[in-house]
């Protein structure tokens, strides 16, 4: 393997450091997240799906399309006896480490060992990344698969066409890790046509065909399996379609946010912030000087790089300019896919004769995701994680440019940044406002389990079906907390509410844990 990636002795030491750092960091955040509780309700869906894959009798087929890769791997730990939220934290944490290794190897195609290490440490210590690290969500695993696909794609084009086989394998597996990783694929296609044009060279053809064949087989088996056990339903396609049209979600969704500038205006907070709190989702607030330092490095370095690679404008530059203008005009007026397509065509005309073609892959990678998620009215900060690997590329390119332009020790900036970001990685948990809202669902459930040995044979009404289906099983049934008449007339033995209910006549409050109220039916 080391020979295939042309890894030096120094690379091996740095990869070992990345591996050890990643394991320690993941362990640290698993401990933090385990105590915090599951703060994203989607994770409960993945846990229930994992139970289904592990052979448990769980009625979750309507959501079984969600991330077969993560859920199947989690189900393996379940089969070994680790039936706990810890299992999915371990799996998603392992994917994070895998992605860090891949990013180092990708950066090494363009930079020296020290700069590649710097980029990997920065990426794996960003506060947005840390917020979602090893907590059961799919975003970081999805980005990890995208990083490896980008690496194999570059190797296939520039070094050995046999890498088309793992490239196509990772494209398919990445899709079933998190469906929205497909947003980065047009950038990979852009890079191919910039490098090769609209043709497949003879030395590439057999490997591409083999990769396509393997990919189709895996795609057909996985998709067929998911559709069959989902009784013909494949909601992922419909969700993507609504996202493309900008109609995913509604004004009642807690993450509904029509502000197109949301991600752009919060980028500094996603790099480093000093105040984190929960408002439905984690909110990263108050950017630190470290964020501004990264912005200054990026601005200065890329300014110098653009100046050094400047050229006179030519008539042919009117073509990409026209597509960029159409892209800007189309944004918010038509679907996001139209805007993305126009921008990528502009990048193709701008980059096809460039000596720095990799830059256009990175720009396309960023813009494909940025345009789609900015257009989507449902906005959660974790959605924008895919733009950070290519942003890190530009940060490291900026450092390299500054080092080349000025007579300074080339290791000064990398050493300072590595030290600061490692400190941030372990200090970040102290920026969170204390909260018990996510662990309380577990505590209320445990109270019922400990005080009623027959809890599995009774009906338990709940205000939120997702967490309690995991903690209490299939006997949990959802009843809106706003409909007290329905609650009062139901036949559930217990009702769990997130607000105090004063008008119930058939139920009495028996427990209040951090403003989660447990009611028991009178004379049961």
CSV table of C-alpha atoms in Angstrom, one decimal, residues 65 233-245 247-248:
chain,number,residue,atom,x,y,z
A,65,UNK,CA,-33.1,3.9,3.0
A,233,UNK,CA,-40.3,3.2,-1.1
A,234,UNK,CA,-37.0,5.1,-1.7
A,235,UNK,CA,-37.6,8.5,-0.1
A,236,UNK,CA,-34.0,9.6,-0.6
A,237,UNK,CA,-34.8,10.4,-4.2
A,238,UNK,CA,-37.8,12.5,-3.3
A,239,UNK,CA,-35.8,14.3,-0.6
A,240,UNK,CA,-33.0,15.2,-3.1
A,241,UNK,CA,-35.6,16.4,-5.6
A,242,UNK,CA,-37.2,18.7,-3.0
A,243,UNK,CA,-33.7,20.0,-2.1
A,244,UNK,CA,-32.9,20.7,-5.7
A,245,UNK,CA,-36.2,22.6,-6.1
A,247,UNK,CA,-38.9,23.1,-1.4
A,248,UNK,CA,-37.4,20.7,1.2
